[in-house]
Short mmCIF file of C-alpha atoms in Angstrom, two decimals:
data_model
loop_
_atom_site.label_atom_id
_atom_site.label_comp_id
_atom_site.label_asym_id
_atom_site.label_seq_id
_atom_site.Cartn_x
_atom_site.Cartn_y
_atom_site.Cartn_z
CA MET A 51 0.00 0.00 0.00
CA SER A 52 1.12 3.55 -0.68
CA THR A 53 2.71 5.48 2.18
CA LEU A 54 2.56 8.81 0.34
CA THR A 55 1.17 11.73 2.33
CA VAL A 56 0.44 15.32 1.28
CA ARG A 57 0.62 18.18 3.80
CA PRO A 58 -0.20 21.76 2.76
CA VAL A 59 2.39 24.29 3.95
CA ALA A 60 0.76 27.65 3.08
CA GLY A 61 -2.76 28.99 2.67
CA HIS A 62 -2.83 29.38 -1.11
CA ILE A 63 0.09 27.35 -2.44
CA GLY A 64 2.58 24.61 -1.64
CA ALA A 65 2.57 21.18 -0.03
CA ASP A 66 5.11 18.72 1.36
CA ILE A 67 4.92 15.18 0.00
CA ASP A 68 6.38 12.49 2.26
CA GLY A 69 6.60 8.72 2.17
CA VAL A 70 7.98 8.40 -1.34
CA ASP A 71 11.46 7.65 -2.71
CA LEU A 72 11.96 9.57 -5.95
CA SER A 73 15.03 7.51 -6.88
CA ARG A 74 12.74 4.56 -7.68
CA PRO A 75 9.86 4.32 -10.15
CA LEU A 76 6.59 5.40 -8.55
CA ALA A 77 3.55 3.18 -8.42
CA ALA A 78 0.75 4.32 -10.72
CA GLU A 79 -1.35 5.41 -7.74
CA ASP A 80 1.53 7.54 -6.43
CA VAL A 81 2.04 9.21 -9.80
CA ALA A 82 -1.66 10.04 -9.80
CA ALA A 83 -1.46 11.34 -6.21
CA VAL A 84 1.50 13.59 -7.01
CA ARG A 85 -0.25 14.93 -10.09
CA GLN A 86 -3.42 15.61 -8.08
CA ALA A 87 -1.40 17.40 -5.37
CA LEU A 88 0.37 19.46 -8.02
CA HIS A 89 -2.94 20.57 -9.53
CA ARG A 90 -4.31 21.51 -6.12
CA HIS A 91 -1.23 23.08 -4.50
CA LYS A 92 0.68 24.30 -7.62
CA VAL A 93 4.12 23.42 -6.15
CA VAL A 94 5.08 20.36 -4.10
CA PHE A 95 8.23 19.68 -2.09
CA PHE A 96 10.06 16.39 -1.51
CA ARG A 97 12.66 16.59 1.24
CA GLY A 98 15.79 14.54 1.82
CA GLN A 99 15.87 12.75 -1.54
CA ASP A 100 18.99 11.01 -2.90
CA LEU A 101 19.01 11.69 -6.65
CA ASP A 102 21.58 12.00 -9.40
CA HIS A 103 20.94 13.41 -12.88
CA ALA A 104 19.61 10.13 -14.26
CA ALA A 105 17.22 9.58 -11.36
CA GLN A 106 15.91 13.15 -11.55
CA ILE A 107 15.24 12.74 -15.27
CA ALA A 108 13.54 9.36 -14.69
CA PHE A 109 11.29 10.83 -11.98
CA ALA A 110 10.22 13.78 -14.14
CA ARG A 111 9.53 11.56 -17.16
CA GLN A 112 6.75 9.85 -15.26
CA PHE A 113 4.82 13.12 -15.74
CA GLY A 114 5.66 13.89 -19.38
CA GLU A 115 8.40 14.30 -21.94
CA LEU A 116 11.28 16.64 -21.15
CA THR A 117 12.71 19.66 -22.93
CA TYR A 118 16.33 20.31 -23.71
CA ALA A 119 18.13 21.92 -20.76
CA HIS A 120 17.57 25.59 -21.65
CA PRO A 121 17.16 27.68 -24.82
CA HIS A 122 20.60 29.28 -24.26
CA ASP A 123 22.60 26.45 -22.69
CA ASP A 124 25.00 24.76 -25.10
CA ALA A 125 26.82 22.68 -22.45
CA PRO A 126 24.47 20.61 -20.26
CA PRO A 127 26.05 17.71 -18.36
CA ALA A 128 27.49 14.97 -20.56
CA ASP A 129 24.88 12.35 -21.48
CA HIS A 130 22.12 14.36 -19.77
CA PRO A 131 20.95 17.05 -22.22
CA GLU A 132 17.77 17.60 -20.18
CA ILE A 133 19.64 18.98 -17.14
CA PHE A 134 20.02 22.74 -16.63
CA THR A 135 22.42 23.55 -13.80
CA VAL A 136 21.62 26.67 -11.78
CA ASP A 137 24.94 27.97 -10.45
CA PRO A 138 26.02 31.66 -10.55
CA ARG A 139 29.67 30.67 -10.89
CA ARG A 140 28.83 28.65 -13.99
CA PHE A 141 27.04 31.67 -15.49
CA GLU A 142 30.08 33.88 -14.81
CA GLU A 143 32.37 31.34 -16.49
CA ARG A 144 30.06 31.36 -19.51
CA TYR A 145 29.24 35.05 -19.84
CA GLY A 146 32.03 36.78 -17.94
CA LYS A 147 32.21 38.65 -14.64
CA GLY A 148 29.93 41.40 -15.95
CA PHE A 149 26.97 39.07 -16.38
CA GLN A 150 25.47 39.62 -12.94
CA GLU A 151 25.87 43.40 -13.20
CA GLU A 152 24.24 43.48 -16.64
CA TYR A 153 21.31 41.43 -15.37
CA ARG A 154 20.99 43.64 -12.29
CA LYS A 155 20.88 46.83 -14.38
CA ARG A 156 17.83 45.55 -16.26
CA ARG A 157 15.93 45.29 -13.00
CA TYR A 158 14.04 48.31 -11.75
CA SER A 159 12.22 46.89 -8.74
CA TYR A 160 11.94 43.89 -6.43
CA VAL A 161 9.28 42.19 -8.54
CA ASP A 162 11.53 42.02 -11.60
CA GLY A 163 12.98 38.69 -10.49
CA TRP A 164 9.60 36.94 -10.49
CA HIS A 165 9.16 34.75 -13.55
CA THR A 166 7.51 31.72 -15.08
CA ASP A 167 10.03 29.50 -16.86
CA VAL A 168 10.70 30.17 -20.55
CA THR A 169 7.48 32.02 -21.37
CA ALA A 170 9.28 33.55 -24.34
CA ALA A 171 8.60 30.19 -26.04
CA VAL A 172 5.27 29.62 -27.77
CA ASN A 173 4.90 26.46 -25.62
CA PRO A 174 6.40 27.28 -22.21
CA PRO A 175 7.25 24.25 -20.05
CA ALA A 176 4.30 22.57 -18.37
CA GLY A 177 6.27 21.92 -15.20
CA SER A 178 9.71 22.14 -13.66
CA VAL A 179 11.59 19.86 -11.26
CA LEU A 180 14.44 21.50 -9.34
CA ARG A 181 16.88 19.52 -7.17
CA ALA A 182 19.32 20.99 -4.67
CA GLU A 183 22.86 19.62 -4.71
CA THR A 184 24.80 22.29 -2.79
CA VAL A 185 23.18 25.15 -0.86
CA PRO A 186 24.51 27.78 1.57
CA ALA A 187 23.85 27.56 5.29
CA VAL A 188 22.28 31.03 5.14
CA GLY A 189 20.12 32.54 2.40
CA GLY A 190 19.25 31.25 -1.04
CA ASP A 191 15.54 30.54 -0.49
CA THR A 192 13.13 30.31 -3.46
CA GLN A 193 9.56 31.61 -3.44
CA TRP A 194 6.56 30.63 -5.58
CA THR A 195 3.25 32.41 -6.15
CA ASN A 196 -0.16 31.05 -7.17
CA LEU A 197 -1.29 32.75 -10.39
CA VAL A 198 -4.78 31.26 -10.14
CA ALA A 199 -5.27 32.88 -6.73
CA ALA A 200 -3.88 36.14 -8.12
CA TYR A 201 -6.43 36.08 -10.95
CA GLN A 202 -9.27 35.25 -8.58
CA GLY A 203 -8.18 38.10 -6.30
CA LEU A 204 -9.01 40.66 -8.98
CA SER A 205 -12.45 42.23 -9.04
CA ALA A 206 -14.94 40.82 -11.54
CA PRO A 207 -14.75 43.84 -13.91
CA VAL A 208 -10.95 43.69 -13.98
CA ARG A 209 -11.00 39.93 -14.57
CA ALA A 210 -13.37 40.46 -17.50
CA PHE A 211 -11.01 43.11 -18.89
CA VAL A 212 -7.77 41.14 -18.62
CA ASP A 213 -9.51 38.07 -20.10
CA THR A 214 -9.46 39.95 -23.42
CA LEU A 215 -5.77 40.95 -23.42
CA ARG A 216 -2.67 39.48 -25.02
CA ALA A 217 0.97 40.24 -24.29
CA GLU A 218 4.33 39.71 -25.94
CA HIS A 219 6.97 37.64 -24.10
CA ARG A 220 10.64 37.73 -25.05
CA TYR A 221 14.05 37.25 -23.50
CA GLY A 222 15.02 40.54 -21.91
CA GLY A 223 11.37 41.46 -21.43
CA GLY A 224 10.86 45.17 -21.99
CA GLN A 225 14.57 45.97 -21.58
CA GLN A 226 16.90 45.98 -24.57
CA VAL A 227 19.66 43.39 -24.17
CA ALA A 228 23.00 44.73 -25.36
CA GLY A 229 24.32 42.68 -28.26
CA ASP A 230 27.97 43.48 -27.58
CA SER A 231 28.24 41.13 -24.59
CA GLU A 232 28.46 37.34 -24.62
CA TYR A 233 25.14 37.19 -22.76
CA GLY A 234 23.48 39.58 -25.20
CA ARG A 235 24.78 37.73 -28.25
CA ARG A 236 23.55 34.43 -26.86
CA ILE A 237 20.03 35.84 -26.37
CA ASN A 238 19.86 37.58 -29.74
CA ASP A 239 21.26 34.60 -31.65
CA ASN A 240 18.68 32.30 -30.05
CA LEU A 241 15.74 34.66 -30.05
CA LEU A 242 12.43 33.42 -28.69
CA VAL A 243 9.37 35.68 -28.88
CA ALA A 244 5.70 34.73 -28.47
CA VAL A 245 2.37 36.46 -27.92
CA HIS A 246 0.35 34.83 -25.13
CA PRO A 247 -3.05 35.48 -23.57
CA VAL A 248 -2.71 37.56 -20.39
CA VAL A 249 -5.01 34.96 -18.81
CA ARG A 250 -4.48 31.32 -19.73
CA VAL A 251 -6.82 28.41 -19.12
CA HIS A 252 -5.17 25.38 -17.53
CA PRO A 253 -5.60 22.48 -19.98
CA GLU A 254 -6.28 19.90 -17.24
CA THR A 255 -8.10 21.75 -14.45
CA GLY A 256 -9.84 24.47 -16.45
CA GLU A 257 -8.66 27.10 -13.95
CA ARG A 258 -7.84 30.60 -15.19
CA ALA A 259 -4.48 32.07 -14.22
CA LEU A 260 -2.68 35.33 -14.86
CA PHE A 261 0.08 34.64 -17.37
CA VAL A 262 2.44 37.61 -17.28
CA ASN A 263 5.75 38.00 -15.48
CA PRO A 264 8.32 40.80 -15.13
CA VAL A 265 11.27 38.87 -16.56
CA PHE A 266 9.81 37.87 -19.93
CA THR A 267 6.68 39.96 -20.62
CA SER A 268 7.65 42.97 -22.76
CA HIS A 269 4.26 44.65 -23.26
CA VAL A 270 0.54 44.22 -23.66
CA VAL A 271 -0.31 44.30 -27.36
CA ASP A 272 -2.82 46.65 -29.04
CA VAL A 273 -2.65 49.28 -26.27
CA THR A 274 -0.36 52.28 -25.82
CA ALA A 275 3.00 51.95 -24.10
CA VAL A 276 1.74 53.92 -21.10
CA GLU A 277 -1.41 51.80 -20.85
CA SER A 278 0.66 48.62 -21.11
CA ARG A 279 2.94 49.71 -18.28
CA ARG A 280 0.00 50.60 -16.03
CA ILE A 281 -1.78 47.31 -16.74
CA LEU A 282 1.35 45.26 -16.10
CA ASP A 283 2.17 47.17 -12.91
CA LEU A 284 -1.31 46.33 -11.62
CA LEU A 285 -0.94 42.65 -12.47
CA TYR A 286 2.62 42.37 -11.13
CA ALA A 287 1.48 43.89 -7.83
CA GLU A 288 -1.25 41.25 -7.71
CA ILE A 289 0.89 38.20 -8.50
CA THR A 290 3.50 39.18 -5.88
CA ARG A 291 1.08 39.68 -2.98
CA PRO A 292 2.63 37.80 -0.02
CA GLU A 293 -0.53 35.88 0.81
CA TYR A 294 -0.35 34.03 -2.52
CA THR A 295 3.23 32.83 -1.96
CA VAL A 296 5.23 30.08 -0.30
CA ARG A 297 8.96 30.04 0.50
CA LEU A 298 11.34 27.06 0.56
CA ARG A 299 14.45 26.91 2.76
CA TRP A 300 16.62 24.62 0.66
CA GLU A 301 18.71 21.76 1.98
CA ALA A 302 20.78 19.35 -0.11
CA GLY A 303 18.47 16.65 -1.44
CA HIS A 304 15.33 18.80 -1.45
CA VAL A 305 13.28 18.66 -4.66
CA ALA A 306 10.62 21.15 -5.78
CA PHE A 307 8.12 20.27 -8.52
CA TRP A 308 5.88 23.08 -9.77
CA ASP A 309 3.18 23.56 -12.37
CA ASN A 310 4.74 26.19 -14.62
CA ARG A 311 1.35 27.03 -16.17
CA VAL A 312 -0.09 28.51 -12.97
CA THR A 313 2.91 29.71 -10.94
CA ALA A 314 5.73 32.20 -11.00
CA HIS A 315 8.81 31.97 -8.80
CA LEU A 316 11.51 34.22 -7.41
CA ALA A 317 15.15 33.16 -7.32
CA PRO A 318 17.14 34.38 -4.29
CA LEU A 319 18.34 37.97 -4.22
CA ASP A 320 20.28 37.76 -0.95
CA LEU A 321 23.52 36.03 -1.97
CA ASP A 322 25.40 38.49 -4.18
CA HIS A 323 27.43 39.87 -1.28
CA LEU A 324 28.23 36.43 0.18
CA ASP A 325 31.03 34.09 -0.89
CA VAL A 326 28.91 30.94 -0.93
CA GLU A 327 28.26 28.06 -3.28
CA ARG A 328 24.76 27.24 -4.53
CA ARG A 329 24.16 24.58 -7.18
CA LEU A 330 20.80 23.17 -8.20
CA HIS A 331 19.67 21.14 -11.22
CA ARG A 332 16.44 21.62 -13.16
CA VAL A 333 14.51 19.66 -15.77
CA THR A 334 11.37 20.92 -17.49
CA LEU A 335 8.36 19.16 -19.00
CA ILE A 336 7.46 19.99 -22.60
CA GLY A 337 4.47 22.34 -22.51
CA ASP A 338 1.39 22.93 -24.58
CA VAL A 339 0.52 26.14 -26.42
CA PRO A 340 -1.43 28.38 -24.00
CA VAL A 341 -5.09 29.08 -24.70
CA GLY A 342 -7.00 32.13 -23.47
CA PRO A 343 -10.57 32.34 -22.16
CA ASP A 344 -11.76 33.12 -25.71
CA GLY A 345 -10.15 29.94 -27.06
CA GLN A 346 -7.42 31.83 -28.90
CA ARG A 347 -4.00 30.16 -28.83
CA SER A 348 -0.61 31.78 -28.35
CA GLU A 349 1.30 32.85 -31.46
CA LEU A 350 4.94 32.26 -32.33
CA VAL A 351 6.79 35.44 -33.33
CA ALA A 352 10.43 34.29 -33.38
CA GLY A 353 12.22 31.02 -32.77
CA ARG A 354 10.50 27.67 -32.61
CA PRO A 355 8.67 25.55 -30.02
CA PHE A 356 10.78 24.49 -27.03
CA THR A 357 11.15 20.70 -27.08
CA ALA A 358 13.81 18.03 -26.60
CA ASP A 359 15.02 18.70 -30.15
CA HIS A 360 16.77 22.00 -29.51
CA ARG A 361 19.99 23.47 -30.85
CA VAL A 362 21.76 26.52 -29.43
CA ALA A 363 23.47 28.96 -31.78
CA VAL A 364 26.88 29.93 -30.40
CA ALA A 365 28.68 32.98 -31.81
CA SER A 366 32.22 32.30 -32.92
#
């Protein structure tokens, strides 16, 4: 009999799942229980797991096919092209010491770090599985927010209004990415741009969720620049309300699994001044093309759908 248990950890989002070993194939009833918990709680946490790259990939594949590591990563771990390693030191080795400063300059407020993974693609990942390998003793927490709750928190007239809107998503969001840096060249040579509904309908639960985020959303289409900024400011304030969020204090072996269609998350902002090591590994599930309340699907503007068959252009 299954020993899996689900325990909510916050009022609107997040649950701990215990009594399951992710290094082994799950029973069909446990896969169904995890999927049900994910739909209800949006992000679930497994603590104290013992996984390597292969085991993480095998666990995630029980919930769907996996994408390539990342649209800009040309060097995932050998024999594991699905793994994207989150490590600031690795990013500095790739893009140079100025990478963090360039990224920081494009931020204008706290909310700018909130994002939903790879929404610049016409089919953003359906879900993400993140595993902690090395984490600092202090700092480095990740937060998630429930975009269904954020939508439901709007008044009925505002919900009816945003149901009709569409927005462009691109790498760099509304900020121009300089093409004279290694980071800028990598983005511009592997451009991904899509127009998504501002509200998407979850393909399995039918729930409506806000689908904009400060990292990738450049503007609302068919309105003025000023109107776009005001609309997005309103929605960003809503999706980052503390009551819709949950926060994870990482330890080595912790695994977070979130539904990328109805959540945004915030990477830590409290480590830049500390000489610490933080390394996590992520895989993402191939996603569907978002659909709005009116049934209209997202549109590809540049690039191609994000799948396992992905090639990264690298400037010589």
